[in-house]
PDB file of C-alpha atoms and ligand atoms in Angstrom:
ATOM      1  CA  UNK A 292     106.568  74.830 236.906  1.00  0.00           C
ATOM      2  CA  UNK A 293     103.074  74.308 236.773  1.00  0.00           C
ATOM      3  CA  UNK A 294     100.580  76.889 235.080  1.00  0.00           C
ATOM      4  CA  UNK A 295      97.264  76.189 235.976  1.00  0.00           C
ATOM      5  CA  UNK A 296      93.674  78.085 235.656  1.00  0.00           C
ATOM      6  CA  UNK A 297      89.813  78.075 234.538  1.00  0.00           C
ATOM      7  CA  UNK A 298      89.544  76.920 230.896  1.00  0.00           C
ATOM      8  CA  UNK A 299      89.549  80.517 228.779  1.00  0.00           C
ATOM      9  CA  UNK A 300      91.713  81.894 231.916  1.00  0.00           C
ATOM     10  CA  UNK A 301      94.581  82.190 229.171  1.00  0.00           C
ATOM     11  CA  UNK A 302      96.803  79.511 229.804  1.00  0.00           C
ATOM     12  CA  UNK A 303      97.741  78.368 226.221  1.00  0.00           C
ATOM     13  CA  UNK A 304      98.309  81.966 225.271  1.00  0.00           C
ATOM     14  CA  UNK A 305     100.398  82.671 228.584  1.00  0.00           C
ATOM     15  CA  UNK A 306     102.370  79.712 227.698  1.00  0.00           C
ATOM     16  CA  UNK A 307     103.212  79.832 224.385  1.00  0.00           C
ATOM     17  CA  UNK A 308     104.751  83.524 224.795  1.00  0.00           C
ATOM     18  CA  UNK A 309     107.336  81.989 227.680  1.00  0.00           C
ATOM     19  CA  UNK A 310     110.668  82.442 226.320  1.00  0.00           C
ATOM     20  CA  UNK A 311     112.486  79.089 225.559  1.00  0.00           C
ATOM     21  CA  UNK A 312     115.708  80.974 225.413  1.00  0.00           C
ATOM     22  CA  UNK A 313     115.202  81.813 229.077  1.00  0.00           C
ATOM     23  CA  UNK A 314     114.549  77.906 229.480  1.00  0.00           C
ATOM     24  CA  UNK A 315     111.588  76.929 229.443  1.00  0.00           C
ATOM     25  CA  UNK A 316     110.649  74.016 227.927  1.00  0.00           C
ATOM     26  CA  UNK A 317     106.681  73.245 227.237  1.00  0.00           C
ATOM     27  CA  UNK A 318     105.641  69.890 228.069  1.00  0.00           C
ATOM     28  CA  UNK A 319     102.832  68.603 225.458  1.00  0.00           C
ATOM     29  CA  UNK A 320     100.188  66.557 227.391  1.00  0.00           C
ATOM     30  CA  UNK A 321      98.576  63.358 226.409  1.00  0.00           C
ATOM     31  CA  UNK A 322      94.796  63.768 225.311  1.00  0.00           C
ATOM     32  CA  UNK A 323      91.464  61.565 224.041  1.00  0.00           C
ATOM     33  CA  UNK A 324      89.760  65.355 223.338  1.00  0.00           C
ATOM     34  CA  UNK A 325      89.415  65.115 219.672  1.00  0.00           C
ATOM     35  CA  UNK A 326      91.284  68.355 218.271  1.00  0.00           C
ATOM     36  CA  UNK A 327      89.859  71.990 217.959  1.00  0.00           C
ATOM     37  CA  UNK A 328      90.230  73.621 214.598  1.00  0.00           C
ATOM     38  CA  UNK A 329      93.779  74.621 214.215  1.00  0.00           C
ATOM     39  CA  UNK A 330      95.264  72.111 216.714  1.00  0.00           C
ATOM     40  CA  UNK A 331      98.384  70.127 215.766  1.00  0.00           C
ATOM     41  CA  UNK A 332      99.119  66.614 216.925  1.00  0.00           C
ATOM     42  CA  UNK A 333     102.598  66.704 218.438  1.00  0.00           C
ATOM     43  CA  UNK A 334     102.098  70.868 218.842  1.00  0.00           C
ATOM     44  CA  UNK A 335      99.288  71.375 221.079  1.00  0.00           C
ATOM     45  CA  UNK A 336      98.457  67.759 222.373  1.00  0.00           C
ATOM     46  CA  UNK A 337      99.315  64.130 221.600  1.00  0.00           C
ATOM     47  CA  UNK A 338      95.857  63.197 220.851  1.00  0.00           C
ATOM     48  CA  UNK A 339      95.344  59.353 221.128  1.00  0.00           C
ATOM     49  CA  UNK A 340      92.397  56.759 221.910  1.00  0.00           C
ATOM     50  CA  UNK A 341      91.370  55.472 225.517  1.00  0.00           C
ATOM     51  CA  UNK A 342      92.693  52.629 224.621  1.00  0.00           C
ATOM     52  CA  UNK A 343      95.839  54.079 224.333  1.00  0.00           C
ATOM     53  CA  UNK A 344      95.487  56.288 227.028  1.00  0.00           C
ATOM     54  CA  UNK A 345      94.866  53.370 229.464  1.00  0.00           C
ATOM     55  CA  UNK A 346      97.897  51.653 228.194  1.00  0.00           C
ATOM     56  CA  UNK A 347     100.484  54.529 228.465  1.00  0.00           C
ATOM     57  CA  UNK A 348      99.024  54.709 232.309  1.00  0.00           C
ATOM     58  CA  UNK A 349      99.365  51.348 232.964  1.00  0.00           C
ATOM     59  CA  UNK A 350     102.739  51.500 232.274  1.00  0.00           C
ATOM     60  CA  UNK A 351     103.684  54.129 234.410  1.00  0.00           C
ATOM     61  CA  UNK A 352     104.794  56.565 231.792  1.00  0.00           C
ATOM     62  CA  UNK A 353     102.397  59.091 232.416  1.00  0.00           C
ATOM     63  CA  UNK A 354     103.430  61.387 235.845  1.00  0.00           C
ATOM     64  CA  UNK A 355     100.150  62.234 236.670  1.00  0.00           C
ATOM     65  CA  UNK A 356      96.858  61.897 234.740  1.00  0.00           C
ATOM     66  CA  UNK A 357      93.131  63.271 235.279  1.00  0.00           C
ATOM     67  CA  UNK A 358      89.559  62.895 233.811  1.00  0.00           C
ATOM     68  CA  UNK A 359      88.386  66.620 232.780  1.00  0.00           C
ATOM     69  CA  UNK A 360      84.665  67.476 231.735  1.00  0.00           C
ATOM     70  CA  UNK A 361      84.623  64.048 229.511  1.00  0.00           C
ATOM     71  CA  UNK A 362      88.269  63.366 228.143  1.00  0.00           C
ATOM     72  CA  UNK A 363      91.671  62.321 229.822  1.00  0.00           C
ATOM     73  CA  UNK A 364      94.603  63.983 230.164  1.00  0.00           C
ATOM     74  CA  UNK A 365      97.654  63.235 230.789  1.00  0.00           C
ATOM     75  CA  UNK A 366     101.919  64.455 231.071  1.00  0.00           C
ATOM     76  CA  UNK A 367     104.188  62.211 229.463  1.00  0.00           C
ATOM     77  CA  UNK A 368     106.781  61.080 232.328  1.00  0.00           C
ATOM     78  CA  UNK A 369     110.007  61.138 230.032  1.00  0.00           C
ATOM     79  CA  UNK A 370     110.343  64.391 228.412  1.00  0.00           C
ATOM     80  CA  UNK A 371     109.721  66.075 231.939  1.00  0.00           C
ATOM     81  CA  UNK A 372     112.445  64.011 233.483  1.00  0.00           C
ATOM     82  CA  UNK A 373     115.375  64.613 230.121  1.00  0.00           C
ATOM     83  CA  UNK A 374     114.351  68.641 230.263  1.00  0.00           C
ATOM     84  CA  UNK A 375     114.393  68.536 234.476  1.00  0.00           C
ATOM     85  CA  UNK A 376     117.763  66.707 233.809  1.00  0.00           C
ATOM     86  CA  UNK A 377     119.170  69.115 231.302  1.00  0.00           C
ATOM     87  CA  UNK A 378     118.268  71.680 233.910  1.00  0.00           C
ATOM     88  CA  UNK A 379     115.331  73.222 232.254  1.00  0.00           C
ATOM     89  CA  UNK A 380     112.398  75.053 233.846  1.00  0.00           C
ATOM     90  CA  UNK A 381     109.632  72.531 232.336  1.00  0.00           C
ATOM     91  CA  UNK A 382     106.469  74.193 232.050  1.00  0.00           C
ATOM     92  CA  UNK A 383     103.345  71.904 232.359  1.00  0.00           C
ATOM     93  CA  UNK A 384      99.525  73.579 231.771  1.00  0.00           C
ATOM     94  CA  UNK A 385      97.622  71.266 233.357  1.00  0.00           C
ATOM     95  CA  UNK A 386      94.116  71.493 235.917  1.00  0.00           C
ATOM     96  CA  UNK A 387      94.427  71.615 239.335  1.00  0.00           C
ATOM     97  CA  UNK A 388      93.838  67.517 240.270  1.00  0.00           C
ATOM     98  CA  UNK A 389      96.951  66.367 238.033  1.00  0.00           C
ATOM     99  CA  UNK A 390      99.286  69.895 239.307  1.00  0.00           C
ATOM    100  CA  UNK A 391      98.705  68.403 243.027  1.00  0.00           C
ATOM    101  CA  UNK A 392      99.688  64.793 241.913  1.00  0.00           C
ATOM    102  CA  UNK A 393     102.620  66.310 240.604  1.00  0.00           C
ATOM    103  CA  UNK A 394     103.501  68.618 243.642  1.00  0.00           C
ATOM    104  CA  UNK A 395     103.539  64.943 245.684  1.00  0.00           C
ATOM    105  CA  UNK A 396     105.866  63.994 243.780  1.00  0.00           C
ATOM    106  CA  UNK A 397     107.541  66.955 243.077  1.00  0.00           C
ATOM    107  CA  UNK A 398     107.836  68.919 245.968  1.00  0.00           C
ATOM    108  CA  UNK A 399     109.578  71.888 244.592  1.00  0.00           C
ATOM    109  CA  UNK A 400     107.510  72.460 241.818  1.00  0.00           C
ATOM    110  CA  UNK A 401     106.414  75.990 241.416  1.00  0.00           C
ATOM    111  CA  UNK A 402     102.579  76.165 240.821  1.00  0.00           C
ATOM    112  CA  UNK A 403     101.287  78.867 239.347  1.00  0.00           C
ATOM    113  CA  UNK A 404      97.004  79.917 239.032  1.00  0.00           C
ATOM    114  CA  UNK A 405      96.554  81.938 236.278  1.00  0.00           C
ATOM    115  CA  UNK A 406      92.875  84.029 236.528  1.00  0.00           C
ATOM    116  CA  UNK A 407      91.013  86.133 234.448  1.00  0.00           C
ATOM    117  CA  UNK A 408      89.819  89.473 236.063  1.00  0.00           C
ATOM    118  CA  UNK A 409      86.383  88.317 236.263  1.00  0.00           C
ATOM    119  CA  UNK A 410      84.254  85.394 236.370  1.00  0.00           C
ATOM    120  CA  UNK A 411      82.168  87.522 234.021  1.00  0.00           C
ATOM    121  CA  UNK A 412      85.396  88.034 231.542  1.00  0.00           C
ATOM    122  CA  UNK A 413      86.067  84.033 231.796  1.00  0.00           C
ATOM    123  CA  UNK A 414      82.333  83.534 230.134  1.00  0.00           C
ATOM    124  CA  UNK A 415      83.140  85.974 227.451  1.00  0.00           C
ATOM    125  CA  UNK A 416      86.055  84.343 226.305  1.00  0.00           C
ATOM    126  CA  UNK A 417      84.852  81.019 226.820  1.00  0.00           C
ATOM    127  CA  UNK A 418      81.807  82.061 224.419  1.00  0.00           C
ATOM    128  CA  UNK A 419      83.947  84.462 222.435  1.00  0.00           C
ATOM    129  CA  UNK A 420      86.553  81.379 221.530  1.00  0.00           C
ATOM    130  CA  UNK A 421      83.659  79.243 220.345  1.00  0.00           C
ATOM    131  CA  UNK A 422      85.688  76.006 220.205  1.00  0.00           C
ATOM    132  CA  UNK A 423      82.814  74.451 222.405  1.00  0.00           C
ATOM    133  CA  UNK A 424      79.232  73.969 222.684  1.00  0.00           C
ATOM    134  CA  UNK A 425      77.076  75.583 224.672  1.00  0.00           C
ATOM    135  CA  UNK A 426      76.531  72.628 227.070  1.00  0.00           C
ATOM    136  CA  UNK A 427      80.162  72.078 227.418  1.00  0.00           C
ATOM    137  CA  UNK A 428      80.943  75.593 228.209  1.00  0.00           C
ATOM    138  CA  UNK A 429      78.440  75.667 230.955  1.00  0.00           C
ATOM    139  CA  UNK A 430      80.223  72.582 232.100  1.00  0.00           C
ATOM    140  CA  UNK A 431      83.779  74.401 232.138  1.00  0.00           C
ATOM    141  CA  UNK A 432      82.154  77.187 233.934  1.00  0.00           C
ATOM    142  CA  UNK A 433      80.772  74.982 236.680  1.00  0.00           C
ATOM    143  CA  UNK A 434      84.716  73.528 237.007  1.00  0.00           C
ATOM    144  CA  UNK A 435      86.519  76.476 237.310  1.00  0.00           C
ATOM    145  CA  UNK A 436      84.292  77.654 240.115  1.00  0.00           C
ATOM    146  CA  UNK A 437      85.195  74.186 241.663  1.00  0.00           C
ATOM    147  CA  UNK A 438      88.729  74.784 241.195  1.00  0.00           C
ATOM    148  CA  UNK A 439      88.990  78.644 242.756  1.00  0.00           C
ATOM    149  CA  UNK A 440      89.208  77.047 246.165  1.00  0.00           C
ATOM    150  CA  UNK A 441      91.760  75.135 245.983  1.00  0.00           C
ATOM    151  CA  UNK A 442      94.343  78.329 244.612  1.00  0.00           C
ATOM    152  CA  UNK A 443      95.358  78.334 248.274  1.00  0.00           C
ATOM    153  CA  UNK A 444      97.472  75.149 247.505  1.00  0.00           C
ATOM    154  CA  UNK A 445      99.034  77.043 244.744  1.00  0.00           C
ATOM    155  CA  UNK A 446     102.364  79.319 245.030  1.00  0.00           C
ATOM    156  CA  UNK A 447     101.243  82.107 243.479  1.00  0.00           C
ATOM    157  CA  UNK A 448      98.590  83.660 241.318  1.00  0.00           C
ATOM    158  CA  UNK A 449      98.583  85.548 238.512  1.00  0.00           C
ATOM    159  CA  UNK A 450      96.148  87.687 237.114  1.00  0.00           C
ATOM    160  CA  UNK A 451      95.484  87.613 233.220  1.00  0.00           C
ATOM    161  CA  UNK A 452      94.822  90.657 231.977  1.00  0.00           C
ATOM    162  CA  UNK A 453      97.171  91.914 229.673  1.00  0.00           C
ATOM    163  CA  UNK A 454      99.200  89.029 228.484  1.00  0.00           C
ATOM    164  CA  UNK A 455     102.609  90.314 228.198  1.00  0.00           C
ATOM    165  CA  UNK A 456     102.136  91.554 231.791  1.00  0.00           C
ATOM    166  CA  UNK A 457     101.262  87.621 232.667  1.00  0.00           C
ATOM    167  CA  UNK A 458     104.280  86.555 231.337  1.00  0.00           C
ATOM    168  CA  UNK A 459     106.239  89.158 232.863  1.00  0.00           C
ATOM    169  CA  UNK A 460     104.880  88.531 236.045  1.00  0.00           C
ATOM    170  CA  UNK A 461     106.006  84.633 235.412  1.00  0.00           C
ATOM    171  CA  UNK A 462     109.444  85.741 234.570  1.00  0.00           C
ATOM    172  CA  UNK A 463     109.367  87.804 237.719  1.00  0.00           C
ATOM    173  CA  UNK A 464     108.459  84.402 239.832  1.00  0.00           C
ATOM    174  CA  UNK A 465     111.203  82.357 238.087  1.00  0.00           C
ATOM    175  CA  UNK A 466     113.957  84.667 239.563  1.00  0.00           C
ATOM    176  CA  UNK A 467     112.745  84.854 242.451  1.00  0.00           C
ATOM    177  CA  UNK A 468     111.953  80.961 242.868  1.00  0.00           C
ATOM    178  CA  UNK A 469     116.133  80.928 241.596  1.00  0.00           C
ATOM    179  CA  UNK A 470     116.666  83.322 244.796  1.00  0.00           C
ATOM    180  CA  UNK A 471     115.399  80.723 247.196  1.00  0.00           C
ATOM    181  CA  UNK A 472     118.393  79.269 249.392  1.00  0.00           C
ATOM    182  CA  UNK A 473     116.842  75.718 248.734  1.00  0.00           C
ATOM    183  CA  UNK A 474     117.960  76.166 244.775  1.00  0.00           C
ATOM    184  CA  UNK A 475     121.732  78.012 245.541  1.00  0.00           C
ATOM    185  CA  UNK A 476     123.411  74.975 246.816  1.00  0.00           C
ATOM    186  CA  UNK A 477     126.083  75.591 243.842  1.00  0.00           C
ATOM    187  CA  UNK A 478     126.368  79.106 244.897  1.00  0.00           C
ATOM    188  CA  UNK A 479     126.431  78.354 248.686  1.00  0.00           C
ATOM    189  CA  UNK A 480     129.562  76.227 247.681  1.00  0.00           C
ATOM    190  CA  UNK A 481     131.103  78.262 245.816  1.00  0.00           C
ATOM    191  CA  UNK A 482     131.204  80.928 248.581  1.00  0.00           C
ATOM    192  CA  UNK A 483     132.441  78.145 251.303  1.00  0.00           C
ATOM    193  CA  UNK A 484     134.878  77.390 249.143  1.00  0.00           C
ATOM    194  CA  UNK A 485     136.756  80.008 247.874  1.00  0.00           C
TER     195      UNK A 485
HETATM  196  P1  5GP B 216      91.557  71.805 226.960  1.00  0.00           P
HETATM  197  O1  5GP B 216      90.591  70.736 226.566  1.00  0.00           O
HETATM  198  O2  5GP B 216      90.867  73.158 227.084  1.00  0.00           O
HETATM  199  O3  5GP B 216      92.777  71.855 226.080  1.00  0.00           O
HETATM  200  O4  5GP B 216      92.083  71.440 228.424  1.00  0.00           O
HETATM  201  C1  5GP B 216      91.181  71.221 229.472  1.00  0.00           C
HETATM  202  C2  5GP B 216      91.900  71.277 230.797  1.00  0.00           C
HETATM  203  O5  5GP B 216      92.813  70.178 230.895  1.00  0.00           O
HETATM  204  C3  5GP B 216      92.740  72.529 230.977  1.00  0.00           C
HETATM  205  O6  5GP B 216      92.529  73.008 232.305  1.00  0.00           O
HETATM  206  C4  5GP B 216      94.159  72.044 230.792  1.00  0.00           C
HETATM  207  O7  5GP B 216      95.089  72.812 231.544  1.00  0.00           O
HETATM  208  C5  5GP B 216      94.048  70.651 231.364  1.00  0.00           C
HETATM  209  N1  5GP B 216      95.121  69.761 230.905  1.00  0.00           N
HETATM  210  C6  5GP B 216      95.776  69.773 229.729  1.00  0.00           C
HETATM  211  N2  5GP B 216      96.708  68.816 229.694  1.00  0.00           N
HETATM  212  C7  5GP B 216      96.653  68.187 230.901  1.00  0.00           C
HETATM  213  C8  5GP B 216      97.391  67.110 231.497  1.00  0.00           C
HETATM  214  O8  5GP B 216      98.306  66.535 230.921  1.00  0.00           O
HETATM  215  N3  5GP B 216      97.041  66.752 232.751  1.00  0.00           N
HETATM  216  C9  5GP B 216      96.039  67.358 233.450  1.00  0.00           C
HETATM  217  N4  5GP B 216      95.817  66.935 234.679  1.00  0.00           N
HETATM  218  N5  5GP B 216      95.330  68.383 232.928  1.00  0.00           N
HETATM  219  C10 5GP B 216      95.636  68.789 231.667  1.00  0.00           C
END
């Protein structure tokens, strides 16, 4: 499952309130952002050099990787394949370039586009947060309006609001995605068998 959205849309937030005992599992990206205040190495990002960066896509082990407002990001390629394995719903936040790499290759990856009420709202978080400066802000901004169009490649999207209603609403999406005759093959057995 792929969450994606405006920076200050909500994602982190959204994310981190997902219910790992309903299984999801959060995949933690690759990053050569330096950290905000508060941010863990290993927690929020793996937060490495370009050097690094370059190295780790060079040999394939990132599954898709993008260049966002001045840093790279990337998704680790083995934890998504162990948690996909173990039959987990593995939960990437990541922007819209990277989520269609990853719908190529996945092609039954949900993706999600999480939006604030307003463009108006997204500003006032963006400010209210004040992990950037103003020039980078106005930079985000100018991205997410980029990044509206292409929702219509997206499965479904999700209004941030109130967050618990997000996350409900997410919840709501993975039971229905489980619905989908394309996931029941064990079921559809079952019943042709017994
Ligand atoms: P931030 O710097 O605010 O943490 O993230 C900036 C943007 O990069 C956000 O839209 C976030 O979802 C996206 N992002 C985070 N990790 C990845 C990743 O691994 N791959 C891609 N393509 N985007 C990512």
């Amino acid at each position: 499952m792929i969450i994606s959205g405006p920076s200050g849309s909500g994602k982190g937030t959204v994310v981190k309130q997902l219910n790992p005992d309903k299984g999801y599992a959060l995949s933690i990206s690759v990053t050569t952002r330096k950290p905000r205040v508060g941010e863990q190495h290993g927690r929020d990002y793996f937060f490495t050099t370009e050097e690094d960066f370059h190295t780790m896509r060079q040999e394939n082990n990132l599954l898709e990787h993008f260049f966002y407002v001045g840093n790279y990001y990337g998704t680790p390629r083995k934890y998504v394949e162990e948690q996909i394995s173990q039959g987990k719903i593995v939960v990437l936040e990541i922007e819209v370039n990277g989520a269609l790499q990853v719908k190529e290759k996945f092609p039954s990856a949900v993706l999600i586009f999480l939006m604030p009420p307003t463009h108006t709202e997204l500003e006032n978080r963006l400010t209210k947060r004040g992990t950037e400066d103003t020039g980078t802000i106005e930079a985000r901004l100018k991205q997410a309006l980029e990044e509206v169009p292409l929702i219509h490649r997206y499965s479904y999207l999700v209004i941030n609001d109130v967050v618990q209603e997000a996350v409900a609403k997410i919840d709501a999406i993975v039971a229905a995605e489980r619905m989908k005759p394309i996931r029941c093959s064990a079921e559809i057995d079952k019943f042709l068998n017994n």
